[in-house]
Tab-separated table of C-alpha atoms in Angstrom:
chain	number	residue	atom	x	y	z
A	1	LYS	CA	182.574	-41.286	66.805
A	2	LYS	CA	182.550	-43.053	70.159
A	3	ILE	CA	183.796	-39.872	71.847
A	4	ILE	CA	181.100	-37.795	70.116
A	5	ALA	CA	178.422	-40.350	71.067
A	6	LEU	CA	179.627	-40.288	74.686
A	7	ILE	CA	179.535	-36.477	74.756
A	8	LEU	CA	176.010	-36.476	73.291
A	9	ALA	CA	174.887	-39.036	75.859
A	10	MET	CA	176.325	-36.918	78.671
A	11	VAL	CA	174.623	-33.783	77.332
A	12	MET	CA	171.285	-35.628	77.141
A	13	ALA	CA	171.709	-36.972	80.653
A	14	LEU	CA	172.539	-33.518	82.013
A	15	SER	CA	169.554	-32.079	80.152
A	16	LEU	CA	167.266	-34.684	81.737
A	17	VAL	CA	168.680	-33.937	85.173
A	18	ALA	CA	168.173	-30.212	84.589
A	19	CYS	CA	164.599	-30.773	83.408
A	20	GLY	CA	163.916	-32.985	86.400
A	21	GLN	CA	165.326	-30.389	88.773
A	22	THR	CA	163.317	-27.637	87.083
A	23	ALA	CA	160.149	-29.690	87.424
A	24	GLN	CA	160.942	-30.343	91.088
A	25	ASP	CA	161.636	-26.645	91.666
A	26	ASP	CA	158.333	-25.747	90.006
A	27	LYS	CA	156.501	-28.269	92.190
A	28	SER	CA	158.160	-26.873	95.321
A	29	LYS	CA	157.118	-23.366	94.295
A	30	ASP	CA	153.571	-24.571	93.659
A	31	ASP	CA	153.471	-26.260	97.072
A	32	ALA	CA	154.806	-23.123	98.740
A	33	ASN	CA	152.314	-20.943	96.920
A	34	SER	CA	149.527	-23.343	97.849
A	35	THR	CA	150.473	-23.090	101.540
A	36	SER	CA	150.921	-19.335	101.544
A	37	ALA	CA	147.663	-18.825	99.682
A	38	LYS	CA	145.587	-20.537	102.374
A	39	THR	CA	142.932	-18.341	103.925
A	40	PHE	CA	142.040	-19.164	107.518
A	41	ILE	CA	138.574	-17.977	108.543
A	42	MET	CA	138.290	-17.158	112.241
A	43	GLY	CA	134.799	-17.091	113.730
A	44	ILE	CA	134.467	-14.508	116.510
A	45	ASP	CA	131.970	-12.752	118.720
A	46	ALA	CA	132.493	-9.179	117.522
A	47	GLU	CA	131.222	-7.719	120.811
A	48	TYR	CA	133.449	-9.484	123.308
A	49	PRO	CA	136.255	-7.192	124.500
A	50	PRO	CA	139.045	-7.701	125.387
A	51	PHE	CA	139.105	-10.940	123.353
A	52	SER	CA	137.418	-9.883	120.091
A	53	TYR	CA	135.794	-6.611	119.092
A	54	LEU	CA	135.796	-3.700	116.655
A	55	ASP	CA	138.198	-0.898	117.532
A	56	ALA	CA	137.576	2.817	117.005
A	57	ASP	CA	138.854	2.550	113.426
A	58	GLY	CA	136.429	-0.242	112.562
A	59	ASN	CA	139.056	-3.009	112.597
A	60	TYR	CA	138.676	-6.320	114.392
A	61	THR	CA	141.101	-6.658	117.272
A	62	GLY	CA	141.422	-8.143	120.747
A	63	PHE	CA	143.546	-10.768	122.466
A	64	ASP	CA	142.192	-13.742	120.504
A	65	VAL	CA	142.255	-11.888	117.186
A	66	GLU	CA	145.853	-10.738	117.679
A	67	VAL	CA	147.051	-14.220	118.652
A	68	CYS	CA	145.290	-15.754	115.643
A	69	LYS	CA	146.777	-13.116	113.346
A	70	ALA	CA	150.270	-13.827	114.681
A	71	ALA	CA	149.735	-17.586	114.250
A	72	CYS	CA	148.585	-17.097	110.656
A	73	ASP	CA	151.589	-14.854	109.940
A	74	LEU	CA	153.837	-17.606	111.279
A	75	LEU	CA	152.162	-20.161	109.007
A	76	GLY	CA	152.101	-17.878	105.983
A	77	TRP	CA	148.287	-17.862	105.892
A	78	GLU	CA	145.865	-15.062	105.197
A	79	LEU	CA	143.460	-14.329	108.051
A	80	GLN	CA	139.807	-13.569	107.429
A	81	ILE	CA	137.531	-12.560	110.307
A	82	PHE	CA	133.941	-13.811	110.331
A	83	PRO	CA	131.613	-12.391	113.034
A	84	VAL	CA	129.291	-15.227	114.031
A	85	ASN	CA	125.866	-15.127	115.611
A	86	TRP	CA	126.969	-16.472	118.982
A	87	ASP	CA	123.813	-18.506	119.538
A	88	GLN	CA	124.329	-20.125	116.117
A	89	LYS	CA	128.120	-20.367	116.170
A	90	LEU	CA	128.321	-24.156	115.897
A	91	VAL	CA	125.713	-24.239	113.137
A	92	GLN	CA	127.784	-21.723	111.209
A	93	LEU	CA	130.953	-23.712	111.910
A	94	ASP	CA	129.300	-26.881	110.579
A	95	ALA	CA	128.151	-24.948	107.508
A	96	LYS	CA	131.827	-24.058	106.863
A	97	GLU	CA	131.202	-20.349	107.137
A	98	CYS	CA	134.322	-20.302	109.298
A	99	ASP	CA	137.191	-22.692	110.050
A	100	CYS	CA	136.949	-22.350	113.812
A	101	VAL	CA	135.211	-20.516	116.628
A	102	TRP	CA	137.865	-18.656	118.603
A	103	SER	CA	136.484	-15.948	120.840
A	104	GLY	CA	136.590	-16.581	124.553
A	105	MET	CA	134.556	-19.738	124.027
A	106	THR	CA	133.926	-21.898	127.077
A	107	ILE	CA	134.860	-25.556	126.599
A	108	LEU	CA	131.750	-27.640	127.308
A	109	ASP	CA	131.396	-31.408	127.691
A	110	SER	CA	128.367	-31.236	125.405
A	111	MET	CA	130.601	-29.989	122.572
A	112	LYS	CA	133.039	-32.841	123.095
A	113	GLU	CA	130.177	-35.331	123.117
A	114	ALA	CA	128.878	-33.846	119.859
A	115	GLY	CA	132.232	-34.619	118.227
A	116	TYR	CA	133.771	-31.171	117.896
A	117	VAL	CA	137.548	-30.933	118.020
A	118	LEU	CA	138.563	-28.626	120.871
A	119	SER	CA	141.981	-27.138	121.382
A	120	THR	CA	144.015	-27.254	124.546
A	121	PRO	CA	142.550	-24.680	126.985
A	122	TYR	CA	144.344	-21.350	126.752
A	123	TYR	CA	142.563	-19.258	129.389
A	124	ASP	CA	141.076	-19.885	132.856
A	125	ASN	CA	137.980	-17.781	133.417
A	126	THR	CA	135.562	-17.082	136.236
A	127	GLN	CA	132.219	-15.327	136.339
A	128	VAL	CA	131.968	-12.174	138.435
A	129	ILE	CA	129.249	-9.732	139.429
A	130	MET	CA	129.406	-6.136	138.254
A	131	VAL	CA	127.377	-3.400	139.944
A	132	LYS	CA	127.164	0.376	139.729
A	133	GLU	CA	129.422	2.305	142.060
A	134	GLY	CA	127.633	3.065	145.323
A	135	SER	CA	125.515	-0.078	145.098
A	136	ASP	CA	124.355	-1.672	148.356
A	137	ILE	CA	125.571	-5.005	146.978
A	138	LYS	CA	129.061	-5.284	148.405
A	139	SER	CA	129.739	-9.019	148.240
A	140	SER	CA	128.507	-11.639	145.857
A	141	ALA	CA	128.769	-14.222	148.618
A	142	GLU	CA	126.687	-12.444	151.249
A	143	ALA	CA	124.201	-10.646	149.032
A	144	LEU	CA	123.458	-12.979	146.153
A	145	LEU	CA	124.541	-16.527	146.839
A	146	SER	CA	122.134	-18.894	148.510
A	147	GLU	CA	123.219	-21.548	150.969
A	148	GLY	CA	123.914	-24.073	148.177
A	149	GLY	CA	126.464	-21.795	146.630
A	150	ASP	CA	126.147	-22.877	142.984
A	151	LEU	CA	124.925	-20.798	140.073
A	152	ALA	CA	121.506	-22.419	139.992
A	153	ASP	CA	120.926	-21.363	143.569
A	154	LEU	CA	122.327	-17.945	142.745
A	155	ALA	CA	119.780	-17.432	140.002
A	156	ALA	CA	116.984	-18.331	142.409
A	157	THR	CA	117.946	-15.452	144.699
A	158	PHE	CA	117.154	-12.789	142.108
A	159	GLY	CA	113.771	-11.114	142.090
A	160	ASP	CA	113.945	-11.170	138.287
A	161	LEU	CA	116.538	-12.691	135.985
A	162	MET	CA	117.074	-11.003	132.630
A	163	THR	CA	119.227	-12.342	129.812
A	164	CYS	CA	120.735	-10.263	127.000
A	165	ASP	CA	122.150	-11.391	123.673
A	166	SER	CA	125.340	-9.368	124.174
A	167	PHE	CA	127.404	-8.199	127.115
A	168	LEU	CA	127.242	-4.607	125.902
A	169	LYS	CA	123.450	-4.693	126.254
A	170	CYS	CA	123.861	-6.040	129.785
A	171	PHE	CA	126.140	-3.133	130.666
A	172	THR	CA	123.690	-0.675	129.122
A	173	GLU	CA	120.885	-2.106	131.263
A	174	LEU	CA	123.076	-1.794	134.351
A	175	GLY	CA	124.118	1.749	133.495
A	176	GLY	CA	120.499	2.736	133.051
A	177	ALA	CA	119.527	1.142	136.400
A	178	ALA	CA	117.195	-1.329	134.677
A	179	VAL	CA	119.041	-4.101	136.573
A	180	ASP	CA	120.918	-4.094	139.880
A	181	ALA	CA	123.814	-6.331	138.858
A	182	VAL	CA	125.259	-8.182	135.894
A	183	ILE	CA	126.925	-11.599	135.932
A	184	VAL	CA	129.632	-11.591	133.303
A	185	ASP	CA	133.007	-13.101	132.418
A	186	LYS	CA	135.718	-11.541	134.571
A	187	PRO	CA	138.035	-10.208	131.815
A	188	VAL	CA	135.064	-8.634	130.042
A	189	ALA	CA	133.879	-6.954	133.238
A	190	VAL	CA	137.341	-5.717	134.196
A	191	SER	CA	137.946	-4.345	130.703
A	192	TYR	CA	134.598	-2.539	130.604
A	193	ALA	CA	134.969	-1.077	134.112
A	194	ALA	CA	138.461	0.187	133.257
A	195	GLU	CA	137.158	2.107	130.247
A	196	ASN	CA	133.803	3.256	131.637
A	197	ALA	CA	133.399	5.130	134.898
A	198	GLY	CA	130.767	4.266	137.465
A	199	PHE	CA	131.054	0.468	137.633
A	200	THR	CA	132.530	-1.894	140.215
A	201	VAL	CA	133.496	-5.550	139.889
A	202	LEU	CA	132.933	-7.560	143.072
A	203	ASP	CA	135.807	-9.649	144.380
A	204	GLU	CA	134.339	-13.128	144.496
A	205	GLY	CA	134.460	-15.442	141.508
A	206	LEU	CA	131.475	-17.640	140.627
A	207	GLY	CA	132.683	-20.942	139.281
A	208	ALA	CA	135.584	-21.729	136.970
A	209	GLU	CA	135.729	-22.505	133.266
A	210	GLN	CA	138.291	-22.692	130.479
A	211	TYR	CA	138.418	-21.132	127.035
A	212	GLY	CA	139.378	-23.076	123.928
A	213	ILE	CA	139.079	-23.080	120.139
A	214	ALA	CA	136.415	-25.176	118.424
A	215	PHE	CA	136.941	-26.955	115.104
A	216	ARG	CA	134.782	-29.325	113.069
A	217	ALA	CA	135.035	-33.062	113.788
A	218	ASP	CA	137.198	-33.749	110.721
A	219	ASP	CA	139.639	-30.898	111.351
A	220	ALA	CA	141.872	-32.443	114.008
A	221	GLU	CA	144.984	-31.761	111.892
A	222	LEU	CA	144.011	-28.124	111.425
A	223	CYS	CA	143.609	-27.816	115.196
A	224	LYS	CA	147.080	-29.317	115.727
A	225	THR	CA	148.586	-26.897	113.201
A	226	ILE	CA	147.076	-23.887	114.959
A	227	GLU	CA	148.076	-25.208	118.382
A	228	GLY	CA	151.629	-25.707	117.118
A	229	ALA	CA	151.807	-22.144	115.839
A	230	VAL	CA	150.466	-20.744	119.107
A	231	ALA	CA	152.998	-22.859	121.035
A	232	GLN	CA	155.778	-21.306	118.940
A	233	LEU	CA	154.472	-17.850	119.741
A	234	VAL	CA	154.538	-18.660	123.445
A	235	GLU	CA	158.036	-20.125	123.162
A	236	ASN	CA	159.468	-17.092	121.388
A	237	GLY	CA	157.792	-14.692	123.777
């Protein structure tokens, strides 16, 4: 009887261990599924090549989009692209329409002061001047910069200063000779000039800035997770 009781006790103990392990396995699967099921919503400017834009097939692509997609693949997340209204991007971020704004976005002190979480800078940018080929404007320094040399003085040298709500509209105005020159981010200008004949990018840069990713104030951990994934991508080439 003692032997039978001992065997029964051992069977019960093993059953409890097995049940406990099964429960732990189920929890691990649930945790894994929870992680893999996460959808990360990337807010972009959909008209900002080469960083974020629609390709000929109607798919979102570009440097920022591809890096984000690779980071999400590394983390096991699903990526969803959300084209923001650039003038309202932070309002839309606060409204949780997207998890971040990641689209060649200049890091500004005003954003830091407002409490937004900003990633480590990932791109150094300058502004350049684009003109039509054959333009009399040969140098941004000699033709457009005033003695002070900053952008405020530069603006004062124009007969008229026009602003557009997208770079593509600026290029259209330049192509149609409605304006003499366009001030634009260097990679955008270089990309456009490479794909469209008849435009020239002047050599001089106008000021320096850095691009980063913006997150809501309470999403510091999310920012760190994305930064960590991007760092792994850089490390593995």
